[in-house]
């Protein structure tokens, strides 16, 4: 990862610990920022399997699992980075939005470590962190703010205008289900397993995207409305399946497999249509040339291909992280924290966990 420059105002190298526990992944990373740019020394993700049984994240189980795992994941991240805890000079941590119990586990650890060692702690917004995954990969190259960003995951669907890596404005958000949540719920209806997004996307590859005309919630797109909605689409799929007598056990398993693949492909097409149209509208309204997608749903191939084609036709540039960096991880949190440190800011030690995006605050103050 080239480029960048030292994090401290003196330009010296800095070792940063990053922690992410906003949902159901326990993540710790160690980053080094120096004159030669940012290096990722370790990046551990421990995904919680416990939720598969419920086919959705159970918040209380998620916090308990974070409590159980965070210590070992921290030790392993330091060990793989070959960095002793004493050498860490700053801590970046997601303090919202997310599940409150989950956030508190990572945040409490981060604050305790930073306070005890008298080093800066940086509260990071989870949306900003997803966008920062692009900075990790492309520090010297393609993408620089301003850009239009889409963060689409199991808990979020937000369209933002980023004027800097750590300065951005919300242009639109889902009014109900997140895009990834819609994928997960439809996958559950189809009996595909959890998390449903990647499985549904794979299933859709064998189906016809124009098999069924599921509804698209445009929400006054022509007038520039950038909010989104996916719960109607999910309900339409459910009603359609009910009408088909689902879950049926047809004698012919090929018929059943075709129905599942066609529903998956038609549903995915509806989500891609809306996400792409809203994102392109945001670019048109702001006159911004670069478009960034991030979050678990950004790993979706149909979405990536559609956006690559449509941005290309309009002379815009699309940037997406490698699929491995789309999902939750602490490397992106570390990168977002570095952006704040480079601006000369960190958070107060009394920073709180904030579950809702609208209320989120980084409790920033000048670096001591
Ligand atoms: O960013 P992420 O790992 O965690 C959250 O912050 O939620 O995103 C996970 C979400 C899940 O809803 C998952 O089903 C969805 O992203 N997802 C996908 C794909 N890969 C993951 N959705 C559609 N297509 C995919 N290939
Ligand atoms: Zn996320």
mmCIF file of C-alpha atoms and ligand atoms in Angstrom:
data_model
loop_
_atom_site.group_PDB
_atom_site.id
_atom_site.type_symbol
_atom_site.label_atom_id
_atom_site.label_comp_id
_atom_site.label_asym_id
_atom_site.label_seq_id
_atom_site.Cartn_x
_atom_site.Cartn_y
_atom_site.Cartn_z
ATOM 1 C CA UNK A 1 0.000 0.000 0.000
ATOM 2 C CA UNK A 2 2.035 2.929 -1.212
ATOM 3 C CA UNK A 3 1.733 6.651 -0.664
ATOM 4 C CA UNK A 4 0.317 8.579 2.256
ATOM 5 C CA UNK A 5 2.934 9.914 4.597
ATOM 6 C CA UNK A 6 3.572 9.777 8.318
ATOM 7 C CA UNK A 7 0.626 10.036 10.628
ATOM 8 C CA UNK A 8 2.083 12.204 13.298
ATOM 9 C CA UNK A 9 2.510 15.881 12.693
ATOM 10 C CA UNK A 10 6.229 15.340 13.076
ATOM 11 C CA UNK A 11 6.023 12.840 10.212
ATOM 12 C CA UNK A 12 7.335 9.893 12.258
ATOM 13 C CA UNK A 13 6.136 6.314 11.859
ATOM 14 C CA UNK A 14 3.143 5.274 13.944
ATOM 15 C CA UNK A 15 1.781 1.864 14.946
ATOM 16 C CA UNK A 16 -1.981 1.804 15.187
ATOM 17 C CA UNK A 17 -4.335 -0.816 16.619
ATOM 18 C CA UNK A 18 -7.836 -0.943 15.098
ATOM 19 C CA UNK A 19 -10.938 -2.623 16.525
ATOM 20 C CA UNK A 20 -14.321 -3.284 14.910
ATOM 21 C CA UNK A 21 -17.221 -4.989 16.723
ATOM 22 C CA UNK A 22 -20.289 -3.115 15.447
ATOM 23 C CA UNK A 23 -22.224 -6.173 14.294
ATOM 24 C CA UNK A 24 -21.347 -9.873 14.237
ATOM 25 C CA UNK A 25 -17.648 -9.906 13.296
ATOM 26 C CA UNK A 26 -14.921 -9.523 15.914
ATOM 27 C CA UNK A 27 -12.125 -7.712 14.063
ATOM 28 C CA UNK A 28 -8.682 -6.454 15.097
ATOM 29 C CA UNK A 29 -5.955 -5.087 12.811
ATOM 30 C CA UNK A 30 -2.501 -3.590 13.240
ATOM 31 C CA UNK A 31 -1.372 -0.888 10.796
ATOM 32 C CA UNK A 32 1.892 0.961 10.412
ATOM 33 C CA UNK A 33 1.817 4.475 8.993
ATOM 34 C CA UNK A 34 5.101 5.973 7.918
ATOM 35 C CA UNK A 35 6.873 7.932 5.234
ATOM 36 C CA UNK A 36 6.509 4.993 2.847
ATOM 37 C CA UNK A 37 2.747 4.868 3.398
ATOM 38 C CA UNK A 38 0.425 2.515 5.235
ATOM 39 C CA UNK A 39 1.231 -1.154 5.776
ATOM 40 C CA UNK A 40 -1.285 -3.631 7.060
ATOM 41 C CA UNK A 41 0.637 -5.814 9.524
ATOM 42 C CA UNK A 42 -2.327 -8.002 10.490
ATOM 43 C CA UNK A 43 -6.061 -8.036 9.840
ATOM 44 C CA UNK A 44 -8.084 -10.607 11.784
ATOM 45 C CA UNK A 45 -11.789 -11.262 11.331
ATOM 46 C CA UNK A 46 -13.580 -13.755 13.547
ATOM 47 C CA UNK A 47 -17.079 -14.242 12.088
ATOM 48 C CA UNK A 48 -19.795 -15.422 14.451
ATOM 49 C CA UNK A 49 -21.347 -18.660 13.216
ATOM 50 C CA UNK A 50 -23.831 -18.755 16.092
ATOM 51 C CA UNK A 51 -26.412 -16.672 14.141
ATOM 52 C CA UNK A 52 -26.771 -19.162 11.260
ATOM 53 C CA UNK A 53 -29.216 -21.200 13.325
ATOM 54 C CA UNK A 54 -31.540 -18.155 13.515
ATOM 55 C CA UNK A 55 -30.799 -16.991 9.949
ATOM 56 C CA UNK A 56 -30.262 -13.461 11.235
ATOM 57 C CA UNK A 57 -28.040 -11.672 13.765
ATOM 58 C CA UNK A 58 -29.293 -11.974 17.360
ATOM 59 C CA UNK A 59 -27.908 -8.848 19.122
ATOM 60 C CA UNK A 60 -27.507 -10.287 22.623
ATOM 61 C CA UNK A 61 -25.730 -13.370 21.296
ATOM 62 C CA UNK A 62 -23.500 -11.126 19.195
ATOM 63 C CA UNK A 63 -22.322 -9.097 22.226
ATOM 64 C CA UNK A 64 -21.673 -12.235 24.264
ATOM 65 C CA UNK A 65 -19.682 -13.737 21.426
ATOM 66 C CA UNK A 66 -17.608 -10.529 21.072
ATOM 67 C CA UNK A 67 -16.869 -10.695 24.832
ATOM 68 C CA UNK A 68 -15.636 -14.261 24.436
ATOM 69 C CA UNK A 69 -13.547 -13.642 21.326
ATOM 70 C CA UNK A 70 -12.107 -10.141 21.549
ATOM 71 C CA UNK A 71 -9.199 -11.041 23.874
ATOM 72 C CA UNK A 72 -7.892 -13.960 21.787
ATOM 73 C CA UNK A 73 -8.410 -12.023 18.521
ATOM 74 C CA UNK A 74 -6.456 -9.058 19.916
ATOM 75 C CA UNK A 75 -3.586 -11.290 21.048
ATOM 76 C CA UNK A 76 -3.500 -13.082 17.691
ATOM 77 C CA UNK A 77 -3.540 -9.801 15.724
ATOM 78 C CA UNK A 78 -0.569 -8.464 17.738
ATOM 79 C CA UNK A 79 1.271 -11.753 17.443
ATOM 80 C CA UNK A 80 0.820 -11.986 13.655
ATOM 81 C CA UNK A 81 1.927 -8.366 13.307
ATOM 82 C CA UNK A 82 4.910 -9.156 15.566
ATOM 83 C CA UNK A 83 4.128 -6.009 17.506
ATOM 84 C CA UNK A 84 3.973 -5.971 21.338
ATOM 85 C CA UNK A 85 1.040 -4.135 22.882
ATOM 86 C CA UNK A 86 3.483 -1.663 24.431
ATOM 87 C CA UNK A 87 4.532 -0.501 20.951
ATOM 88 C CA UNK A 88 0.998 0.589 19.933
ATOM 89 C CA UNK A 89 0.786 4.379 19.694
ATOM 90 C CA UNK A 90 -2.907 4.980 18.893
ATOM 91 C CA UNK A 91 -6.167 3.022 18.839
ATOM 92 C CA UNK A 92 -8.938 3.382 16.259
ATOM 93 C CA UNK A 93 -12.335 1.884 17.038
ATOM 94 C CA UNK A 94 -15.832 1.834 15.541
ATOM 95 C CA UNK A 95 -18.110 3.715 17.954
ATOM 96 C CA UNK A 96 -21.229 3.609 15.748
ATOM 97 C CA UNK A 97 -23.569 3.136 14.077
ATOM 98 C CA UNK A 98 -24.225 -0.490 14.983
ATOM 99 C CA UNK A 99 -25.631 -2.817 17.629
ATOM 100 C CA UNK A 100 -25.154 -1.113 20.972
ATOM 101 C CA UNK A 101 -24.023 -4.185 22.951
ATOM 102 C CA UNK A 102 -21.587 -5.189 20.210
ATOM 103 C CA UNK A 103 -20.151 -1.681 19.855
ATOM 104 C CA UNK A 104 -19.590 -1.439 23.603
ATOM 105 C CA UNK A 105 -17.318 -4.485 23.682
ATOM 106 C CA UNK A 106 -14.815 -3.087 21.181
ATOM 107 C CA UNK A 107 -15.134 0.485 22.371
ATOM 108 C CA UNK A 108 -14.594 -0.378 26.049
ATOM 109 C CA UNK A 109 -11.455 -2.314 25.195
ATOM 110 C CA UNK A 110 -10.155 0.472 22.930
ATOM 111 C CA UNK A 111 -10.763 3.200 25.505
ATOM 112 C CA UNK A 112 -9.243 1.160 28.331
ATOM 113 C CA UNK A 113 -6.101 0.408 26.308
ATOM 114 C CA UNK A 114 -5.703 4.004 25.146
ATOM 115 C CA UNK A 115 -6.422 5.587 28.524
ATOM 116 C CA UNK A 116 -4.153 3.214 30.447
ATOM 117 C CA UNK A 117 -1.286 3.844 28.036
ATOM 118 C CA UNK A 118 -1.992 7.560 27.571
ATOM 119 C CA UNK A 119 -2.211 7.287 23.789
ATOM 120 C CA UNK A 120 -4.887 8.728 21.464
ATOM 121 C CA UNK A 121 -8.143 6.889 20.797
ATOM 122 C CA UNK A 122 -10.053 7.664 17.591
ATOM 123 C CA UNK A 123 -13.775 6.914 17.334
ATOM 124 C CA UNK A 124 -14.640 5.879 13.787
ATOM 125 C CA UNK A 125 -17.969 6.000 11.997
ATOM 126 C CA UNK A 126 -18.692 2.584 10.485
ATOM 127 C CA UNK A 127 -19.913 4.093 7.183
ATOM 128 C CA UNK A 128 -16.759 6.190 6.864
ATOM 129 C CA UNK A 129 -14.707 3.076 7.645
ATOM 130 C CA UNK A 130 -16.261 1.142 4.752
ATOM 131 C CA UNK A 131 -15.382 4.008 2.399
ATOM 132 C CA UNK A 132 -11.847 4.095 3.805
ATOM 133 C CA UNK A 133 -11.310 0.513 2.594
ATOM 134 C CA UNK A 134 -10.763 2.182 -0.791
ATOM 135 C CA UNK A 135 -8.019 4.374 0.643
ATOM 136 C CA UNK A 136 -6.248 1.288 1.976
ATOM 137 C CA UNK A 137 -6.002 -0.210 -1.466
ATOM 138 C CA UNK A 138 -5.631 2.856 -3.607
ATOM 139 C CA UNK A 139 -3.638 5.338 -1.602
ATOM 140 C CA UNK A 140 -1.569 6.550 -4.522
ATOM 141 C CA UNK A 141 -3.891 5.747 -7.352
ATOM 142 C CA UNK A 142 -7.327 6.267 -8.680
ATOM 143 C CA UNK A 143 -9.703 7.507 -6.066
ATOM 144 C CA UNK A 144 -9.515 10.798 -4.219
ATOM 145 C CA UNK A 145 -12.354 12.788 -2.678
ATOM 146 C CA UNK A 146 -14.684 14.265 -3.722
ATOM 147 C CA UNK A 147 -16.618 11.135 -4.567
ATOM 148 C CA UNK A 148 -20.102 9.687 -4.287
ATOM 149 C CA UNK A 149 -20.081 6.678 -1.971
ATOM 150 C CA UNK A 150 -22.534 3.849 -1.530
ATOM 151 C CA UNK A 151 -22.212 1.766 1.619
ATOM 152 C CA UNK A 152 -24.487 -1.250 1.314
ATOM 153 C CA UNK A 153 -24.356 -4.045 3.867
ATOM 154 C CA UNK A 154 -26.553 -6.075 6.183
ATOM 155 C CA UNK A 155 -27.222 -3.063 8.383
ATOM 156 C CA UNK A 156 -26.686 -0.087 6.080
ATOM 157 C CA UNK A 157 -27.623 1.388 2.753
ATOM 158 C CA UNK A 158 -26.348 4.942 2.574
ATOM 159 C CA UNK A 159 -25.397 7.239 -0.277
ATOM 160 C CA UNK A 160 -22.943 9.954 0.718
ATOM 161 C CA UNK A 161 -20.982 12.788 -0.830
ATOM 162 C CA UNK A 162 -17.442 12.635 0.568
ATOM 163 C CA UNK A 163 -15.571 15.922 0.270
ATOM 164 C CA UNK A 164 -12.619 14.452 2.150
ATOM 165 C CA UNK A 165 -11.892 10.985 3.587
ATOM 166 C CA UNK A 166 -13.173 12.113 6.960
ATOM 167 C CA UNK A 167 -15.709 14.732 5.833
ATOM 168 C CA UNK A 168 -18.909 13.570 4.189
ATOM 169 C CA UNK A 169 -22.573 14.369 3.896
ATOM 170 C CA UNK A 170 -25.509 11.941 3.809
ATOM 171 C CA UNK A 171 -27.507 12.246 0.559
ATOM 172 C CA UNK A 172 -29.862 9.297 0.965
ATOM 173 C CA UNK A 173 -30.482 6.185 3.036
ATOM 174 C CA UNK A 174 -32.859 3.271 3.197
ATOM 175 C CA UNK A 175 -36.128 4.011 4.918
ATOM 176 C CA UNK A 176 -36.584 0.397 5.994
ATOM 177 C CA UNK A 177 -34.515 -2.714 5.205
ATOM 178 C CA UNK A 178 -30.864 -2.456 4.235
ATOM 179 C CA UNK A 179 -29.938 -3.907 0.834
ATOM 180 C CA UNK A 180 -27.980 -6.787 2.402
ATOM 181 C CA UNK A 181 -30.832 -7.432 4.820
ATOM 182 C CA UNK A 182 -33.200 -7.776 1.819
ATOM 183 C CA UNK A 183 -30.766 -10.291 0.265
ATOM 184 C CA UNK A 184 -30.630 -12.192 3.562
ATOM 185 C CA UNK A 185 -34.418 -12.217 4.003
ATOM 186 C CA UNK A 186 -35.162 -13.349 0.448
ATOM 187 C CA UNK A 187 -32.462 -16.020 0.747
ATOM 188 C CA UNK A 188 -34.189 -17.189 3.930
ATOM 189 C CA UNK A 189 -37.573 -17.322 2.110
ATOM 190 C CA UNK A 190 -35.930 -19.449 -0.576
ATOM 191 C CA UNK A 191 -34.322 -21.694 2.053
ATOM 192 C CA UNK A 192 -30.803 -20.870 0.872
ATOM 193 C CA UNK A 193 -29.053 -20.423 4.256
ATOM 194 C CA UNK A 194 -27.270 -17.571 6.061
ATOM 195 C CA UNK A 195 -25.751 -15.104 5.376
ATOM 196 C CA UNK A 196 -27.913 -15.200 2.320
ATOM 197 C CA UNK A 197 -26.368 -12.493 0.122
ATOM 198 C CA UNK A 198 -23.458 -14.462 -1.347
ATOM 199 C CA UNK A 199 -25.513 -17.684 -1.663
ATOM 200 C CA UNK A 200 -28.397 -15.876 -3.346
ATOM 201 C CA UNK A 201 -25.967 -14.159 -5.727
ATOM 202 C CA UNK A 202 -24.467 -17.527 -6.683
ATOM 203 C CA UNK A 203 -27.932 -19.048 -7.127
ATOM 204 C CA UNK A 204 -28.960 -16.103 -9.329
ATOM 205 C CA UNK A 205 -26.210 -16.927 -11.816
ATOM 206 C CA UNK A 206 -28.279 -19.890 -13.029
ATOM 207 C CA UNK A 207 -31.492 -17.851 -13.279
ATOM 208 C CA UNK A 208 -33.111 -15.358 -15.654
ATOM 209 C CA UNK A 209 -33.084 -11.768 -14.388
ATOM 210 C CA UNK A 210 -36.177 -10.949 -16.443
ATOM 211 C CA UNK A 211 -38.203 -13.975 -15.330
ATOM 212 C CA UNK A 212 -40.373 -12.031 -12.849
ATOM 213 C CA UNK A 213 -41.070 -8.290 -12.695
ATOM 214 C CA UNK A 214 -40.659 -7.548 -9.004
ATOM 215 C CA UNK A 215 -41.370 -3.939 -7.958
ATOM 216 C CA UNK A 216 -38.708 -1.216 -7.694
ATOM 217 C CA UNK A 217 -39.208 1.536 -5.097
ATOM 218 C CA UNK A 218 -37.983 4.560 -7.067
ATOM 219 C CA UNK A 219 -39.289 7.041 -4.441
ATOM 220 C CA UNK A 220 -39.484 10.084 -6.690
ATOM 221 C CA UNK A 221 -36.102 9.499 -8.264
ATOM 222 C CA UNK A 222 -36.918 11.854 -11.149
ATOM 223 C CA UNK A 223 -37.093 14.703 -8.637
ATOM 224 C CA UNK A 224 -33.774 13.733 -7.108
ATOM 225 C CA UNK A 225 -34.977 11.670 -4.135
ATOM 226 C CA UNK A 226 -31.977 9.546 -3.103
ATOM 227 C CA UNK A 227 -33.598 7.620 -0.253
ATOM 228 C CA UNK A 228 -34.197 3.924 -0.855
ATOM 229 C CA UNK A 229 -36.624 1.234 0.291
ATOM 230 C CA UNK A 230 -36.364 -2.547 0.042
ATOM 231 C CA UNK A 231 -39.058 -3.919 2.346
ATOM 232 C CA UNK A 232 -41.770 -3.747 -0.352
ATOM 233 C CA UNK A 233 -39.599 -5.780 -2.691
ATOM 234 C CA UNK A 234 -39.035 -8.452 -0.055
ATOM 235 C CA UNK A 235 -42.792 -8.595 0.638
ATOM 236 C CA UNK A 236 -43.532 -8.840 -3.097
ATOM 237 C CA UNK A 237 -41.196 -11.835 -3.347
ATOM 238 C CA UNK A 238 -42.899 -13.439 -0.354
ATOM 239 C CA UNK A 239 -46.407 -12.921 -1.821
ATOM 240 C CA UNK A 240 -45.230 -14.260 -5.178
ATOM 241 C CA UNK A 241 -43.822 -17.396 -3.520
ATOM 242 C CA UNK A 242 -47.037 -17.849 -1.513
ATOM 243 C CA UNK A 243 -49.009 -17.752 -4.777
ATOM 244 C CA UNK A 244 -46.743 -20.450 -6.172
ATOM 245 C CA UNK A 245 -47.601 -22.659 -3.181
ATOM 246 C CA UNK A 246 -44.069 -22.298 -1.766
ATOM 247 C CA UNK A 247 -42.483 -24.204 -0.119
ATOM 248 C CA UNK A 248 -43.727 -26.873 -2.438
ATOM 249 C CA UNK A 249 -42.087 -30.189 -3.004
ATOM 250 C CA UNK A 250 -42.536 -30.668 -6.728
ATOM 251 C CA UNK A 251 -41.977 -34.122 -8.038
ATOM 252 C CA UNK A 252 -39.633 -32.537 -10.522
ATOM 253 C CA UNK A 253 -36.728 -31.036 -8.572
ATOM 254 C CA UNK A 254 -35.531 -29.283 -11.738
ATOM 255 C CA UNK A 255 -38.708 -27.167 -11.738
ATOM 256 C CA UNK A 256 -38.077 -26.190 -8.159
ATOM 257 C CA UNK A 257 -34.429 -25.340 -8.806
ATOM 258 C CA UNK A 258 -35.428 -23.225 -11.840
ATOM 259 C CA UNK A 259 -37.999 -21.296 -9.793
ATOM 260 C CA UNK A 260 -35.446 -20.589 -7.029
ATOM 261 C CA UNK A 261 -32.802 -19.458 -9.535
ATOM 262 C CA UNK A 262 -35.250 -17.260 -11.464
ATOM 263 C CA UNK A 263 -36.638 -15.636 -8.300
ATOM 264 C CA UNK A 264 -33.083 -15.031 -7.030
ATOM 265 C CA UNK A 265 -31.994 -13.489 -10.349
ATOM 266 C CA UNK A 266 -35.140 -11.346 -10.705
ATOM 267 C CA UNK A 267 -34.885 -10.122 -7.116
ATOM 268 C CA UNK A 268 -31.193 -9.305 -7.514
ATOM 269 C CA UNK A 269 -31.954 -7.422 -10.735
ATOM 270 C CA UNK A 270 -34.519 -5.271 -8.904
ATOM 271 C CA UNK A 271 -32.003 -4.383 -6.154
ATOM 272 C CA UNK A 272 -29.242 -3.650 -8.680
ATOM 273 C CA UNK A 273 -31.596 -1.484 -10.784
ATOM 274 C CA UNK A 274 -32.464 0.725 -7.822
ATOM 275 C CA UNK A 275 -28.973 0.947 -6.297
ATOM 276 C CA UNK A 276 -27.423 1.787 -9.676
ATOM 277 C CA UNK A 277 -30.083 4.367 -10.588
ATOM 278 C CA UNK A 278 -29.829 6.157 -7.226
ATOM 279 C CA UNK A 279 -26.048 6.217 -7.290
ATOM 280 C CA UNK A 280 -25.892 7.540 -10.842
ATOM 281 C CA UNK A 281 -28.496 10.178 -9.959
ATOM 282 C CA UNK A 282 -26.342 11.259 -6.996
ATOM 283 C CA UNK A 283 -23.350 11.637 -9.325
ATOM 284 C CA UNK A 284 -25.435 13.602 -11.810
ATOM 285 C CA UNK A 285 -26.881 15.955 -9.169
ATOM 286 C CA UNK A 286 -23.525 16.707 -7.565
ATOM 287 C CA UNK A 287 -21.457 16.717 -10.762
ATOM 288 C CA UNK A 288 -18.951 14.387 -9.096
ATOM 289 C CA UNK A 289 -16.836 12.138 -11.345
ATOM 290 C CA UNK A 290 -15.818 9.325 -8.976
ATOM 291 C CA UNK A 291 -18.175 6.704 -7.549
ATOM 292 C CA UNK A 292 -17.163 4.377 -4.709
ATOM 293 C CA UNK A 293 -19.042 1.301 -3.504
ATOM 294 C CA UNK A 294 -18.276 -0.481 -0.244
ATOM 295 C CA UNK A 295 -19.859 -2.824 2.322
ATOM 296 C CA UNK A 296 -20.791 -6.490 1.974
ATOM 297 C CA UNK A 297 -23.197 -5.920 -0.932
ATOM 298 C CA UNK A 298 -20.411 -4.218 -2.916
ATOM 299 C CA UNK A 299 -19.028 -7.743 -3.361
ATOM 300 C CA UNK A 300 -22.067 -8.512 -5.536
ATOM 301 C CA UNK A 301 -20.883 -9.235 -9.065
ATOM 302 C CA UNK A 302 -24.092 -8.171 -10.807
ATOM 303 C CA UNK A 303 -23.945 -4.793 -9.038
ATOM 304 C CA UNK A 304 -20.251 -4.300 -9.824
ATOM 305 C CA UNK A 305 -20.724 -5.206 -13.485
ATOM 306 C CA UNK A 306 -23.784 -2.992 -13.922
ATOM 307 C CA UNK A 307 -22.118 -0.007 -12.278
ATOM 308 C CA UNK A 308 -18.884 -0.507 -14.219
ATOM 309 C CA UNK A 309 -20.891 -0.467 -17.452
ATOM 310 C CA UNK A 310 -23.115 2.494 -16.563
ATOM 311 C CA UNK A 311 -20.384 4.682 -15.087
ATOM 312 C CA UNK A 312 -18.231 3.912 -18.151
ATOM 313 C CA UNK A 313 -21.013 5.023 -20.482
ATOM 314 C CA UNK A 314 -21.268 8.333 -18.634
ATOM 315 C CA UNK A 315 -17.538 8.981 -18.441
ATOM 316 C CA UNK A 316 -17.502 8.442 -14.659
ATOM 317 C CA UNK A 317 -15.058 6.248 -12.719
ATOM 318 C CA UNK A 318 -16.159 3.368 -10.462
ATOM 319 C CA UNK A 319 -14.036 2.196 -7.542
ATOM 320 C CA UNK A 320 -14.786 -0.911 -5.485
ATOM 321 C CA UNK A 321 -12.613 -2.605 -2.857
ATOM 322 C CA UNK A 322 -11.405 -6.168 -3.378
ATOM 323 C CA UNK A 323 -14.243 -8.481 -2.288
ATOM 324 C CA UNK A 324 -12.263 -9.462 0.842
ATOM 325 C CA UNK A 325 -12.271 -5.831 2.036
ATOM 326 C CA UNK A 326 -16.005 -5.295 1.309
ATOM 327 C CA UNK A 327 -17.152 -7.147 4.414
ATOM 328 C CA UNK A 328 -16.567 -5.839 7.937
ATOM 329 C CA UNK A 329 -12.916 -5.702 8.967
ATOM 330 C CA UNK A 330 -10.693 -3.645 11.248
ATOM 331 C CA UNK A 331 -8.195 -2.608 8.546
ATOM 332 C CA UNK A 332 -10.736 -0.149 7.144
ATOM 333 C CA UNK A 333 -11.388 1.200 10.650
ATOM 334 C CA UNK A 334 -7.644 1.725 11.110
ATOM 335 C CA UNK A 335 -7.407 3.565 7.801
ATOM 336 C CA UNK A 336 -10.332 5.833 8.736
ATOM 337 C CA UNK A 337 -8.682 6.523 12.112
ATOM 338 C CA UNK A 338 -5.430 7.446 10.347
ATOM 339 C CA UNK A 339 -7.314 9.990 8.238
ATOM 340 C CA UNK A 340 -8.419 11.725 11.454
ATOM 341 C CA UNK A 341 -4.971 11.509 13.043
ATOM 342 C CA UNK A 342 -3.442 13.047 9.901
ATOM 343 C CA UNK A 343 -5.851 15.955 10.320
ATOM 344 C CA UNK A 344 -4.495 16.366 13.854
ATOM 345 C CA UNK A 345 -7.608 15.086 15.620
ATOM 346 C CA UNK A 346 -8.461 12.226 17.979
ATOM 347 C CA UNK A 347 -11.441 11.533 20.254
ATOM 348 C CA UNK A 348 -12.063 12.319 23.890
ATOM 349 C CA UNK A 349 -11.587 9.394 26.267
ATOM 350 C CA UNK A 350 -15.253 9.619 27.244
ATOM 351 C CA UNK A 351 -16.489 8.955 23.705
ATOM 352 C CA UNK A 352 -19.688 6.931 23.725
ATOM 353 C CA UNK A 353 -21.084 4.153 21.567
ATOM 354 C CA UNK A 354 -23.808 5.603 19.309
ATOM 355 C CA UNK A 355 -26.145 3.043 17.707
ATOM 356 C CA UNK A 356 -27.918 5.360 15.200
ATOM 357 C CA UNK A 357 -26.293 7.106 12.266
ATOM 358 C CA UNK A 358 -28.341 10.286 12.753
ATOM 359 C CA UNK A 359 -27.010 10.727 16.308
ATOM 360 C CA UNK A 360 -23.453 9.648 15.627
ATOM 361 C CA UNK A 361 -20.591 11.731 17.026
ATOM 362 C CA UNK A 362 -16.829 11.117 16.956
ATOM 363 C CA UNK A 363 -16.170 13.282 20.049
ATOM 364 C CA UNK A 364 -13.189 14.738 18.213
ATOM 365 C CA UNK A 365 -10.661 17.103 19.741
ATOM 366 C CA UNK A 366 -7.218 18.308 18.670
ATOM 367 C CA UNK A 367 -4.409 15.805 19.220
ATOM 368 C CA UNK A 368 -2.641 16.594 22.492
HETATM 369 O O1 LIG B 1 -20.434 -5.252 5.451
HETATM 370 P P1 LIG B 1 -20.917 -6.552 5.965
HETATM 371 O O2 LIG B 1 -19.938 -7.676 6.087
HETATM 372 O O3 LIG B 1 -21.558 -6.436 7.382
HETATM 373 C C1 LIG B 1 -22.479 -5.484 7.770
HETATM 374 O O4 LIG B 1 -22.047 -4.375 8.171
HETATM 375 O O5 LIG B 1 -23.678 -5.833 7.651
HETATM 376 O O6 LIG B 1 -22.121 -6.987 5.018
HETATM 377 C C2 LIG B 1 -22.800 -8.206 5.139
HETATM 378 C C3 LIG B 1 -24.014 -8.164 4.241
HETATM 379 C C4 LIG B 1 -24.938 -9.354 4.423
HETATM 380 O O7 LIG B 1 -26.274 -8.910 4.406
HETATM 381 C C5 LIG B 1 -24.622 -10.225 3.209
HETATM 382 O O8 LIG B 1 -25.697 -11.050 2.844
HETATM 383 C C6 LIG B 1 -24.339 -9.168 2.171
HETATM 384 O O9 LIG B 1 -23.598 -8.172 2.859
HETATM 385 N N1 LIG B 1 -23.540 -9.705 1.060
HETATM 386 C C7 LIG B 1 -23.968 -9.775 -0.222
HETATM 387 C C8 LIG B 1 -22.926 -10.393 -0.962
HETATM 388 N N2 LIG B 1 -21.901 -10.670 -0.108
HETATM 389 C C9 LIG B 1 -22.302 -10.238 1.119
HETATM 390 N N3 LIG B 1 -25.106 -9.366 -0.778
HETATM 391 C C10 LIG B 1 -25.257 -9.564 -2.102
HETATM 392 N N4 LIG B 1 -24.315 -10.159 -2.882
HETATM 393 C C11 LIG B 1 -23.152 -10.589 -2.362
HETATM 394 N N5 LIG B 1 -22.231 -11.172 -3.133
HETATM 395 ZN ZN1 LIG B 2 -20.345 -3.021 7.738
#
